mmCIF file of C-alpha atoms (C1' of nucleotides) in Angstrom:
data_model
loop_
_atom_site.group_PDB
_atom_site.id
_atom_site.type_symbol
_atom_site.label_atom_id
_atom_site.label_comp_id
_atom_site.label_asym_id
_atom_site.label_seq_id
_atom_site.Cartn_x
_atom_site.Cartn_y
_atom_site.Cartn_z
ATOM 1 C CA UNK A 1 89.319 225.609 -69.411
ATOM 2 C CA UNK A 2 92.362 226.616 -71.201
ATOM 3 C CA UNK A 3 91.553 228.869 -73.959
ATOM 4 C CA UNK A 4 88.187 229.325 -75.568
ATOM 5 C CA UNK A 5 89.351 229.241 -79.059
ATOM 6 C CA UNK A 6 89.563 226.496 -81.913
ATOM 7 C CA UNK A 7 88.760 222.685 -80.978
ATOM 8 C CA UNK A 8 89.494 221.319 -77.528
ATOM 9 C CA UNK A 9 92.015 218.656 -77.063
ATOM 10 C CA UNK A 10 89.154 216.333 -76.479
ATOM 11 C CA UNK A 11 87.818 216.811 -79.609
ATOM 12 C CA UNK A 12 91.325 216.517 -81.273
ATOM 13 C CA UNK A 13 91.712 213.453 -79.644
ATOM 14 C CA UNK A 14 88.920 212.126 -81.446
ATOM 15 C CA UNK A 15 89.832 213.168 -84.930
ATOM 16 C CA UNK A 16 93.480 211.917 -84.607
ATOM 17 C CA UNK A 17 92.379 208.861 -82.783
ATOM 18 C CA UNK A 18 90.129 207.976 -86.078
ATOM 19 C CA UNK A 19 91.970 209.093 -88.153
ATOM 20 C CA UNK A 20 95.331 206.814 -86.700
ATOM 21 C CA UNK A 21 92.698 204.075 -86.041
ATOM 22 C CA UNK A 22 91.942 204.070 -89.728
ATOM 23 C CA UNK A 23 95.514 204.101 -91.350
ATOM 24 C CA UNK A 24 96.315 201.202 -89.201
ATOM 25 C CA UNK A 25 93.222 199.541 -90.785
ATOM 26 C CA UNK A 26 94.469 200.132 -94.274
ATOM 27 C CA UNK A 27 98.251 199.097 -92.914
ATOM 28 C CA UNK A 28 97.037 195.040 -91.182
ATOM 29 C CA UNK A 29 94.753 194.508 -93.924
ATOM 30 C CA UNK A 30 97.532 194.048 -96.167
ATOM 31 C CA UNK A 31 97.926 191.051 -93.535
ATOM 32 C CA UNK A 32 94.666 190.027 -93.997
ATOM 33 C CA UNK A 33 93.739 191.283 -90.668
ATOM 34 C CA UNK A 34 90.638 193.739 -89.203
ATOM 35 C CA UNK A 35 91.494 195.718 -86.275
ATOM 36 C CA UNK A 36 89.810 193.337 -84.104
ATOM 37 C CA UNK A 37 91.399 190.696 -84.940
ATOM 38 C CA UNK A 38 94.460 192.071 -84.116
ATOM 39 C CA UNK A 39 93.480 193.035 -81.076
ATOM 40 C CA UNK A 40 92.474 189.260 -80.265
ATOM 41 C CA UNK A 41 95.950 188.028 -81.471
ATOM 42 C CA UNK A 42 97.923 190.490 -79.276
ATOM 43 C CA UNK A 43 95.487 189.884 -76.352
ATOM 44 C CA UNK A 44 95.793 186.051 -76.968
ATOM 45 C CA UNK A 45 99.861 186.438 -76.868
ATOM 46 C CA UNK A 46 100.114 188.640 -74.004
ATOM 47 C CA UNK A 47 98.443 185.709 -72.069
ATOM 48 C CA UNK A 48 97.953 182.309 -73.790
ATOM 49 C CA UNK A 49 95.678 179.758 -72.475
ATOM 50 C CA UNK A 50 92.549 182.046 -71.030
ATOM 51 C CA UNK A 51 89.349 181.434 -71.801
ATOM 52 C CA UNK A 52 87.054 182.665 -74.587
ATOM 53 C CA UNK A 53 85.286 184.044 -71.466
ATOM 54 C CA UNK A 54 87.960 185.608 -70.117
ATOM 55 C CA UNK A 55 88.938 187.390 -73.562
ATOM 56 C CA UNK A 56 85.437 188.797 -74.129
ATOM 57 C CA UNK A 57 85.250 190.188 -70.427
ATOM 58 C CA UNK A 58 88.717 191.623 -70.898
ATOM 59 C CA UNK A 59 88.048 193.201 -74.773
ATOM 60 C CA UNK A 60 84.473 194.276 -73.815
ATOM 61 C CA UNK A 61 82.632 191.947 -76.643
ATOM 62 C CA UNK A 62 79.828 189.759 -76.050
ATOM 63 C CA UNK A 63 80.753 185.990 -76.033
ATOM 64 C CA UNK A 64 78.906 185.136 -79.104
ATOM 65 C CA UNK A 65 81.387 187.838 -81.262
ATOM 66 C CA UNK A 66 84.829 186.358 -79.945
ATOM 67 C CA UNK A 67 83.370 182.965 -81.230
ATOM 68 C CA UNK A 68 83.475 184.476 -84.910
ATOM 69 C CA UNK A 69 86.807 186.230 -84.240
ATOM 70 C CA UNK A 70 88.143 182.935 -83.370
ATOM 71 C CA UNK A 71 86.878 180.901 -86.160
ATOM 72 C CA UNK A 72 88.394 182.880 -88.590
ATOM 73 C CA UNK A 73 91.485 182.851 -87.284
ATOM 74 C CA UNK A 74 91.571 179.422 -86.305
ATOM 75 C CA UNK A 75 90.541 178.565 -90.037
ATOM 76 C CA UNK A 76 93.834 180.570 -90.795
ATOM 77 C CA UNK A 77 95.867 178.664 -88.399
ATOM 78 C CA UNK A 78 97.165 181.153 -86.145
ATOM 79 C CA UNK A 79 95.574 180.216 -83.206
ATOM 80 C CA UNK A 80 93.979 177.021 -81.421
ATOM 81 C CA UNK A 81 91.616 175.772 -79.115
ATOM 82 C CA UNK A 82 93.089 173.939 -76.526
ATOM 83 C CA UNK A 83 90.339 171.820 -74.469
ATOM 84 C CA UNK A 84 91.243 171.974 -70.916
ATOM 85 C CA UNK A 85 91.252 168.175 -70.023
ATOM 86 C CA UNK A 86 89.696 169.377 -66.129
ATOM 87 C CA UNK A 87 86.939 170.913 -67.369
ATOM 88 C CA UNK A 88 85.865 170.273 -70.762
ATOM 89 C CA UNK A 89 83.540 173.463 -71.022
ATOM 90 C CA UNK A 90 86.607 175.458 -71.307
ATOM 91 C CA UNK A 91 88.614 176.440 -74.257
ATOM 92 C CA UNK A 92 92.070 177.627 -73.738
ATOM 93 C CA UNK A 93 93.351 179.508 -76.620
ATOM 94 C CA UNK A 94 97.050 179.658 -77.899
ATOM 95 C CA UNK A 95 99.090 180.692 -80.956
ATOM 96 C CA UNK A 96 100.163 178.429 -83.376
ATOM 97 C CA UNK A 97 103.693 178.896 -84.978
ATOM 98 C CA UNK A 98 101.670 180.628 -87.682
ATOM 99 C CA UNK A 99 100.127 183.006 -85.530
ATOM 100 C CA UNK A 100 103.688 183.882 -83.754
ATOM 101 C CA UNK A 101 104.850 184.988 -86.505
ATOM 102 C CA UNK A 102 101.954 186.790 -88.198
ATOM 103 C CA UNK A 103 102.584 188.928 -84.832
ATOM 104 C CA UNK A 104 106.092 189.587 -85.389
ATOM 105 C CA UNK A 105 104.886 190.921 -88.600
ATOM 106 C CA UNK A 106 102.003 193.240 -86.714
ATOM 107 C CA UNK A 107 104.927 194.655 -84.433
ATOM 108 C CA UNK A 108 106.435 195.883 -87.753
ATOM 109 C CA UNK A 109 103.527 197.396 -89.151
ATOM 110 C CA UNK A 110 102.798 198.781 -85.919
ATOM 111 C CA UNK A 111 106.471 200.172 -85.338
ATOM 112 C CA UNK A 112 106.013 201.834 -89.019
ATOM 113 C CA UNK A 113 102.302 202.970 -88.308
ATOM 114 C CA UNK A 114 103.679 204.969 -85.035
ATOM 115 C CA UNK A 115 106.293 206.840 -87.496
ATOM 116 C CA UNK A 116 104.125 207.633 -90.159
ATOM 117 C CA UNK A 117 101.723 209.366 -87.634
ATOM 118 C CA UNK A 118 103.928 211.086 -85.214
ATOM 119 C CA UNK A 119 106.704 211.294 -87.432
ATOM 120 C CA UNK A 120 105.747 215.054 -87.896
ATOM 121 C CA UNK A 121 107.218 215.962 -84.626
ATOM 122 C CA UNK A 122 110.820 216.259 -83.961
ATOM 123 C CA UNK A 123 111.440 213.685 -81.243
ATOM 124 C CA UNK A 124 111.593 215.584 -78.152
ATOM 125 C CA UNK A 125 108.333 216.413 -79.055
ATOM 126 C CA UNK A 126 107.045 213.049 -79.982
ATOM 127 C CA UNK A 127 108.469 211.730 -76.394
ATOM 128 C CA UNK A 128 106.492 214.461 -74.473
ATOM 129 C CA UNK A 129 103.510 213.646 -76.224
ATOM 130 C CA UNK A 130 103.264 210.011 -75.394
ATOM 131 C CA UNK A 131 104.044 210.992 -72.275
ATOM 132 C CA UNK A 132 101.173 212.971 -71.996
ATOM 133 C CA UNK A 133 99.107 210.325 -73.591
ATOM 134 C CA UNK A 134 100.228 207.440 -71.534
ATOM 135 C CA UNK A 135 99.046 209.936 -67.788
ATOM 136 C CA UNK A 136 95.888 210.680 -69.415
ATOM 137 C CA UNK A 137 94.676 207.276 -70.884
ATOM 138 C CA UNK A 138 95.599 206.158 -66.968
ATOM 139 C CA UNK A 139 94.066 208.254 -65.228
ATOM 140 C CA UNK A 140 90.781 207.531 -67.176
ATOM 141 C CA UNK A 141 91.674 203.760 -66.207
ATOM 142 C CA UNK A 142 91.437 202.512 -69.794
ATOM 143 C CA UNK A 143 93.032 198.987 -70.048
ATOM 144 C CA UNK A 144 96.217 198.732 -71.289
ATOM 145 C CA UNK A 145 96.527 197.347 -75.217
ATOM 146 C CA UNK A 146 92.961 197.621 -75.391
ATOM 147 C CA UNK A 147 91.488 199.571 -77.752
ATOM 148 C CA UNK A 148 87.789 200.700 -76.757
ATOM 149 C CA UNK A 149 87.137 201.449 -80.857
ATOM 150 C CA UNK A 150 87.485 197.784 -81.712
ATOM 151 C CA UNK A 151 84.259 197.305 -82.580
ATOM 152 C CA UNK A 152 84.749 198.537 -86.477
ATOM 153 C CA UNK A 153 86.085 196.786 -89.743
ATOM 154 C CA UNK B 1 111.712 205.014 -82.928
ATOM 155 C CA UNK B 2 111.897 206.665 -79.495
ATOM 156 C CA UNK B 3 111.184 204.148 -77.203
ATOM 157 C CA UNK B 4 110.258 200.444 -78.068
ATOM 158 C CA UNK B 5 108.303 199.824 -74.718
ATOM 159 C CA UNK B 6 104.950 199.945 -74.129
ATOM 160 C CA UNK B 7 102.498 201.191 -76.472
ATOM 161 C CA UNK B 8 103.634 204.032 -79.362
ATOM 162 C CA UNK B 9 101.813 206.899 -79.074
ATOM 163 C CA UNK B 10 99.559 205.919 -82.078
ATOM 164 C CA UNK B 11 97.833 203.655 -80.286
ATOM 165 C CA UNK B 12 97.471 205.625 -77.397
ATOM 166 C CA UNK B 13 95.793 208.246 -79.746
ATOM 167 C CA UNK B 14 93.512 205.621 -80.950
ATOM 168 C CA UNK B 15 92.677 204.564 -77.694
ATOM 169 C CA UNK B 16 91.747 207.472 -76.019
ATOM 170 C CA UNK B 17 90.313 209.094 -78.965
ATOM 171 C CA UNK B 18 88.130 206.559 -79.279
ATOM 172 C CA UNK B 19 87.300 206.890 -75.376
ATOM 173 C CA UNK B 20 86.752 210.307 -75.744
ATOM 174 C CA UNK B 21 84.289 209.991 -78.743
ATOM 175 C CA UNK B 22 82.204 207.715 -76.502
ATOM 176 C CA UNK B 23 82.061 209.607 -73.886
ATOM 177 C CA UNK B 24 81.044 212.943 -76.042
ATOM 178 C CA UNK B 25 78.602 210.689 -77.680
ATOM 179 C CA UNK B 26 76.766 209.481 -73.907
ATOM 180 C CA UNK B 27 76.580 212.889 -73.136
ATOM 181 C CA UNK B 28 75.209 214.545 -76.318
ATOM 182 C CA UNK B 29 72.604 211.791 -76.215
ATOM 183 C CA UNK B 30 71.507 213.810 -73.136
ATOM 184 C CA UNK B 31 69.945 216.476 -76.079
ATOM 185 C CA UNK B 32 68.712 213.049 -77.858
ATOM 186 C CA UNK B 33 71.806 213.755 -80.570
ATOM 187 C CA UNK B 34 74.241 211.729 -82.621
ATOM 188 C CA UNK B 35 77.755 212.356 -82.894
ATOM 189 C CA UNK B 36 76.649 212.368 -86.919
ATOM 190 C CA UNK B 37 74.082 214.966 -86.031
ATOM 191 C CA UNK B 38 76.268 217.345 -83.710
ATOM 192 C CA UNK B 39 79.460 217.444 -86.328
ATOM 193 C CA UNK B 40 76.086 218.391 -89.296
ATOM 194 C CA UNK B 41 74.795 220.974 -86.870
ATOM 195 C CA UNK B 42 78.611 222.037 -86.538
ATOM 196 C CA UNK B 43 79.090 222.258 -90.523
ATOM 197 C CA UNK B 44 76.113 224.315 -91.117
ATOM 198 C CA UNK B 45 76.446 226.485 -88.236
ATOM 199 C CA UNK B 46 79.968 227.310 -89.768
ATOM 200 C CA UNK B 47 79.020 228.204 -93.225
ATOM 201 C CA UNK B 48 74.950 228.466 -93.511
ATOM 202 C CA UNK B 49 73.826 228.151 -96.580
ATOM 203 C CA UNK B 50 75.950 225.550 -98.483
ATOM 204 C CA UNK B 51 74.287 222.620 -100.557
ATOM 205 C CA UNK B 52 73.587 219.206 -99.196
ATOM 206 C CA UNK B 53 76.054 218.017 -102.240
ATOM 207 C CA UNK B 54 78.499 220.451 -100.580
ATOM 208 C CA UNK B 55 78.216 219.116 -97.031
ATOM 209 C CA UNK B 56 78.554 215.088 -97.692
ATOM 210 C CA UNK B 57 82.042 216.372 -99.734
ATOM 211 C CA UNK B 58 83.240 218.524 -96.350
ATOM 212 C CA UNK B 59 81.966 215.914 -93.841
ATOM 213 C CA UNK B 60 83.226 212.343 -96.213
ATOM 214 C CA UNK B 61 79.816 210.799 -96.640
ATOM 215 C CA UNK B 62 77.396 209.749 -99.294
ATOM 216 C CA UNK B 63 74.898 211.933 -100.186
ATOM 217 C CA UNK B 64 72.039 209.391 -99.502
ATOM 218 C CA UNK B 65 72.990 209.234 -95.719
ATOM 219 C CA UNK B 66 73.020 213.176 -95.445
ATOM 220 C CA UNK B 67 69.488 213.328 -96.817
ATOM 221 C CA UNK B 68 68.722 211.021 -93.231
ATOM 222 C CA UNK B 69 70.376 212.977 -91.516
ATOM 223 C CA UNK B 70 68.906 216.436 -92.704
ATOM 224 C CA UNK B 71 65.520 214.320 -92.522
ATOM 225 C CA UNK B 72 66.158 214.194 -88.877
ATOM 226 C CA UNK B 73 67.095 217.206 -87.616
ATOM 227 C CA UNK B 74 64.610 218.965 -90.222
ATOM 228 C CA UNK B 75 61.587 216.831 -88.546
ATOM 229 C CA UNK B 76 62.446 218.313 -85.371
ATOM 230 C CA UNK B 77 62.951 222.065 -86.332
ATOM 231 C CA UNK B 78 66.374 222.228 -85.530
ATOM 232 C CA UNK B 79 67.518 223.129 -89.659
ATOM 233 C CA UNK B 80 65.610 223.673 -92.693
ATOM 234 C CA UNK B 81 66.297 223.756 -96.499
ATOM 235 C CA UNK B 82 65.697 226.571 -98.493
ATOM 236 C CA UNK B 83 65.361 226.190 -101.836
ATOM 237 C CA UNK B 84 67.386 228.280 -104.110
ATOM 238 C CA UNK B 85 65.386 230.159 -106.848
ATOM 239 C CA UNK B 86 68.259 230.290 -109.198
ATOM 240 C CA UNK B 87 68.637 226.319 -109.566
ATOM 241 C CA UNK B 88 65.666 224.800 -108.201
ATOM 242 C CA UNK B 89 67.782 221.730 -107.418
ATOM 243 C CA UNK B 90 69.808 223.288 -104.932
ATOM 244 C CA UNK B 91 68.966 222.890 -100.883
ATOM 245 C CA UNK B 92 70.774 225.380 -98.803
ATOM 246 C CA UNK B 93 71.029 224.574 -95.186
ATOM 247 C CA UNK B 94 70.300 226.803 -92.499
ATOM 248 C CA UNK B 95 69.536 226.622 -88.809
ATOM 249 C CA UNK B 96 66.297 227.374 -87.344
ATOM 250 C CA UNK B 97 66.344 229.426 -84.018
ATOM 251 C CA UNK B 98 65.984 226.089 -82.245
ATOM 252 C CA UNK B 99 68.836 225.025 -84.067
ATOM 253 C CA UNK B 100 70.882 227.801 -82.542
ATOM 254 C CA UNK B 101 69.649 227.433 -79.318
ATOM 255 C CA UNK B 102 70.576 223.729 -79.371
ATOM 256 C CA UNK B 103 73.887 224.640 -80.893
ATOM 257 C CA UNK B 104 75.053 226.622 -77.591
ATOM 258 C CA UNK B 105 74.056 223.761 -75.213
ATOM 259 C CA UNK B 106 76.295 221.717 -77.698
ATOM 260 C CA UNK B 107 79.069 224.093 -77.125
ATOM 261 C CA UNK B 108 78.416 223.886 -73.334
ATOM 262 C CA UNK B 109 78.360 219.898 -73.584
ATOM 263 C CA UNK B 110 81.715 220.573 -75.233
ATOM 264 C CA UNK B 111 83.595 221.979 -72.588
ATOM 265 C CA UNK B 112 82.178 219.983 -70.142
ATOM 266 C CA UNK B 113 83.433 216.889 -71.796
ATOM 267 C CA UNK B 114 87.098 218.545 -72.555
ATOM 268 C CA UNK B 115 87.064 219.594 -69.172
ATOM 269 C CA UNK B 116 86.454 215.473 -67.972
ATOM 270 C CA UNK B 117 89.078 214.330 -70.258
ATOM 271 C CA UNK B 118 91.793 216.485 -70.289
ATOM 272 C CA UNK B 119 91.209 217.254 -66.156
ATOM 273 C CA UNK B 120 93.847 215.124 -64.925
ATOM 274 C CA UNK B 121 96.691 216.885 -66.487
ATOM 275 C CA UNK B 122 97.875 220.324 -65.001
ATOM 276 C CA UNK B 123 96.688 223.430 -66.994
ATOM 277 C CA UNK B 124 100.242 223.638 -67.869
ATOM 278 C CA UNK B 125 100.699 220.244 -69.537
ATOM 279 C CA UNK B 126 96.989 220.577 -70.542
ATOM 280 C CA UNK B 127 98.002 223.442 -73.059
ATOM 281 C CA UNK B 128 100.992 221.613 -74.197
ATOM 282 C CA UNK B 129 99.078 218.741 -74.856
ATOM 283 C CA UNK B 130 96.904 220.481 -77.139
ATOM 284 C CA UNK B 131 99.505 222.375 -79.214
ATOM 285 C CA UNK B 132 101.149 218.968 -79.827
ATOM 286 C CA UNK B 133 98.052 217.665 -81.295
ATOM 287 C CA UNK B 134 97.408 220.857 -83.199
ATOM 288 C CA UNK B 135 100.446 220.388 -84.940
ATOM 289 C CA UNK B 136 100.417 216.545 -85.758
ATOM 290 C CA UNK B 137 96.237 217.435 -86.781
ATOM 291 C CA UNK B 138 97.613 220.164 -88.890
ATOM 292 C CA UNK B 139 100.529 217.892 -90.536
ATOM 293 C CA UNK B 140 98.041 214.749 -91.491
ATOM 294 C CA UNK B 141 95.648 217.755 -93.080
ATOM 295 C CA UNK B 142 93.082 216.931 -91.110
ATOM 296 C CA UNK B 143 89.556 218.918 -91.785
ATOM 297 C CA UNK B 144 89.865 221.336 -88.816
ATOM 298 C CA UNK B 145 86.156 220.280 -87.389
ATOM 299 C CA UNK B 146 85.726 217.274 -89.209
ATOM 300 C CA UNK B 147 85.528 214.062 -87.352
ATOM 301 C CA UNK B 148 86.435 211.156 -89.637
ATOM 302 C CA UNK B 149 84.980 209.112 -87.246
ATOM 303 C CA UNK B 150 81.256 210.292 -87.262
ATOM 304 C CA UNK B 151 80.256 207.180 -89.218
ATOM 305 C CA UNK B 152 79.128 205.465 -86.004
ATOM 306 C CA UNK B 153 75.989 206.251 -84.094
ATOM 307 C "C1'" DT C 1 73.536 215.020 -121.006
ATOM 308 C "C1'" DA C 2 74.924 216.367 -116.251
ATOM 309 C "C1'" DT C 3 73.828 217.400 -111.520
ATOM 310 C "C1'" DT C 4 71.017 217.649 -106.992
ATOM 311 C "C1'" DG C 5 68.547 215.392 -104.045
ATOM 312 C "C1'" DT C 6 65.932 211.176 -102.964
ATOM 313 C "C1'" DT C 7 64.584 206.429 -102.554
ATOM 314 C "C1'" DA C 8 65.288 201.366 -102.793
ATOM 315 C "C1'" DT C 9 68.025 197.601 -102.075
ATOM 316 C "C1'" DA C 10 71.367 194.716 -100.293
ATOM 317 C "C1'" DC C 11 75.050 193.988 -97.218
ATOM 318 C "C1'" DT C 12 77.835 194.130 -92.965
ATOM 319 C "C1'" DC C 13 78.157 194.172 -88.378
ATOM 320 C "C1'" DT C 14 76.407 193.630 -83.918
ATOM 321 C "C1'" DA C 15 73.863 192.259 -79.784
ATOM 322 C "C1'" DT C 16 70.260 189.316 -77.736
ATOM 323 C "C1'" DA C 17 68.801 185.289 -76.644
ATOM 324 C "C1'" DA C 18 68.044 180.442 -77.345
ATOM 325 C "C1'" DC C 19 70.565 176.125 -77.356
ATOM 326 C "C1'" DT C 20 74.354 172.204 -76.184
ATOM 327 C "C1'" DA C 21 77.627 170.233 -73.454
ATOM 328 C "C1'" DT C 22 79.728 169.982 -69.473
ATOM 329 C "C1'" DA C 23 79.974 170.745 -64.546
ATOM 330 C "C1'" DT D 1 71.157 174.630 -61.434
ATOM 331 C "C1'" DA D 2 75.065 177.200 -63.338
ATOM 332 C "C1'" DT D 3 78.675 178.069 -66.706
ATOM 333 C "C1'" DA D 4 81.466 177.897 -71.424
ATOM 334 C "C1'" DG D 5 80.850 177.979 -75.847
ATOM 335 C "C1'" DT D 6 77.925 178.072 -79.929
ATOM 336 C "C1'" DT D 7 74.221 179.109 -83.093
ATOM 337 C "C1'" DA D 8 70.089 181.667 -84.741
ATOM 338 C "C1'" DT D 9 67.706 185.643 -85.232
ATOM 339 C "C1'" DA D 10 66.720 190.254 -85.677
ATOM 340 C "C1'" DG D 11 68.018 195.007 -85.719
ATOM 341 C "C1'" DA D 12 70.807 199.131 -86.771
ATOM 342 C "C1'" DG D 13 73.602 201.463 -89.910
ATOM 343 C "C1'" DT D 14 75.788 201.831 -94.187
ATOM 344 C "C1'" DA D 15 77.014 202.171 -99.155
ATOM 345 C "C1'" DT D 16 75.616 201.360 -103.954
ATOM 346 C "C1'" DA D 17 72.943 202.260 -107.360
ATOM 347 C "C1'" DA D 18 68.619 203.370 -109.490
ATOM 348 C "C1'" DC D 19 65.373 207.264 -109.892
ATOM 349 C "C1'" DA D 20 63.014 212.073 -110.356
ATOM 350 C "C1'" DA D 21 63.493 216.853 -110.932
ATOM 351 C "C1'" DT D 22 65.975 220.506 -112.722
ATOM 352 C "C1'" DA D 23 69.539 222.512 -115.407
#
DNA sequence: TATTGTTATACTCTATAACTATA
DNA sequence: TATAGTTATAGAGTATAACAATA
């Protein structure tokens, strides 16, 4: 322990975690866009072509909720299903020209999200902290661009 | 901007705050609490006495899901409502003996979980982490306490 | 008439599990 | 028989708004 007094950095975690969590809520749905479907676009362009399967295991949602996810964006056009012609169970997912863009746009709002919340601190500061961040969300193994909380809005 | 690679340290907060509220919340259900229940039990324990009305303003939520929540935690002797002879409408809060009692496991639970999340940084870094999120808390005007996130579970 | 607390209702989100089509 | 995707169902949790008591 470090010093008995006021919250822990756990708990502080937490409250700025919501707390950033929820502005960039407000921020994509002037896109049109929940969190988690953000999440699915970003984890569809990192990799295109896995599997709904493969998405769920990797984002930590049952099957039957990326199913949803999908159909709403695919109504959008800014992804697709791609059958895969060797085995026609499969579903390889991709971004449309649509959906490329709409992601160039999320970058932005992401780029302006990350100054409006750590824009407080000068920018040695700001370095040091993600720093900090970036040691401790590895060492507790979580998976890189995912975001545990996705399961809201 | 300070460095476009990898993740901005927004995200990072989101992520592991989010992490960190799920672990706090497997552990307090080890005293068969919510993380909606622990931040109540926080409130009252901070100020005794204040209305219910009082409480959903401080903690962000309707008064119809405080009443559950009271219900809850009055049920099992942990807090009670006193009714104030002055204006018979009025509920203060207080916490029973139990309530107390429960309240110090909660602050042991507390530091045990701060202790698993922060434990892979140095004390050193440890302490500078939580300064840093002091201040950017402190800038945003967050509640100190409050978790904006206690809407879940 | 306004306010505190409560209750009733309706809605959103989610997971579970049944179902189909392919293998 | 096993797997990918889908659909159906049911449950938890929530906010909104109506309501009763008190001021």
């Amino acid at each position: 322990m470090i010093d008995p007094s006021g919250p822990g950095s756990a708990f502080l975690l937490a409250q700025l975690g919501a707390y950033a969590a929820g502005r960039f809520a407000e921020r994509i749905a002037e896109l049109e866009l929940t969190p988690p479907q953000t999440g699915l676009l970003r984890a569809i362009a990192a990799e295109p072509g896995r599997s709904q399967q493969a998405l769920a295991r990797l984002l930590g949602t049952p099957p039957s909720r990326l199913v949803a996810l999908v159909d709403g964006l695919d109504e959008r056009g800014l992804v697709e299903r791609r059958r895969n012609p060797d085995d026609r169970r499969l579903h390889a997912l991709h971004l449309t020209e649509a959906g490329e863009a709409l992601l160039g746009r999320i970058a932005e709002v992401g780029r302006a999200h990350d100054d409006a919340i750590c824009g407080p601190l000068p920018d040695a500061d700001r370095a040091r902290l993600r720093a900090l961040l970036a040691r401790l969300a590895e060492a507790h193994g979580l998976t890189p661009g995912v975001h545990p909380g996705y399961r809201r809005l």
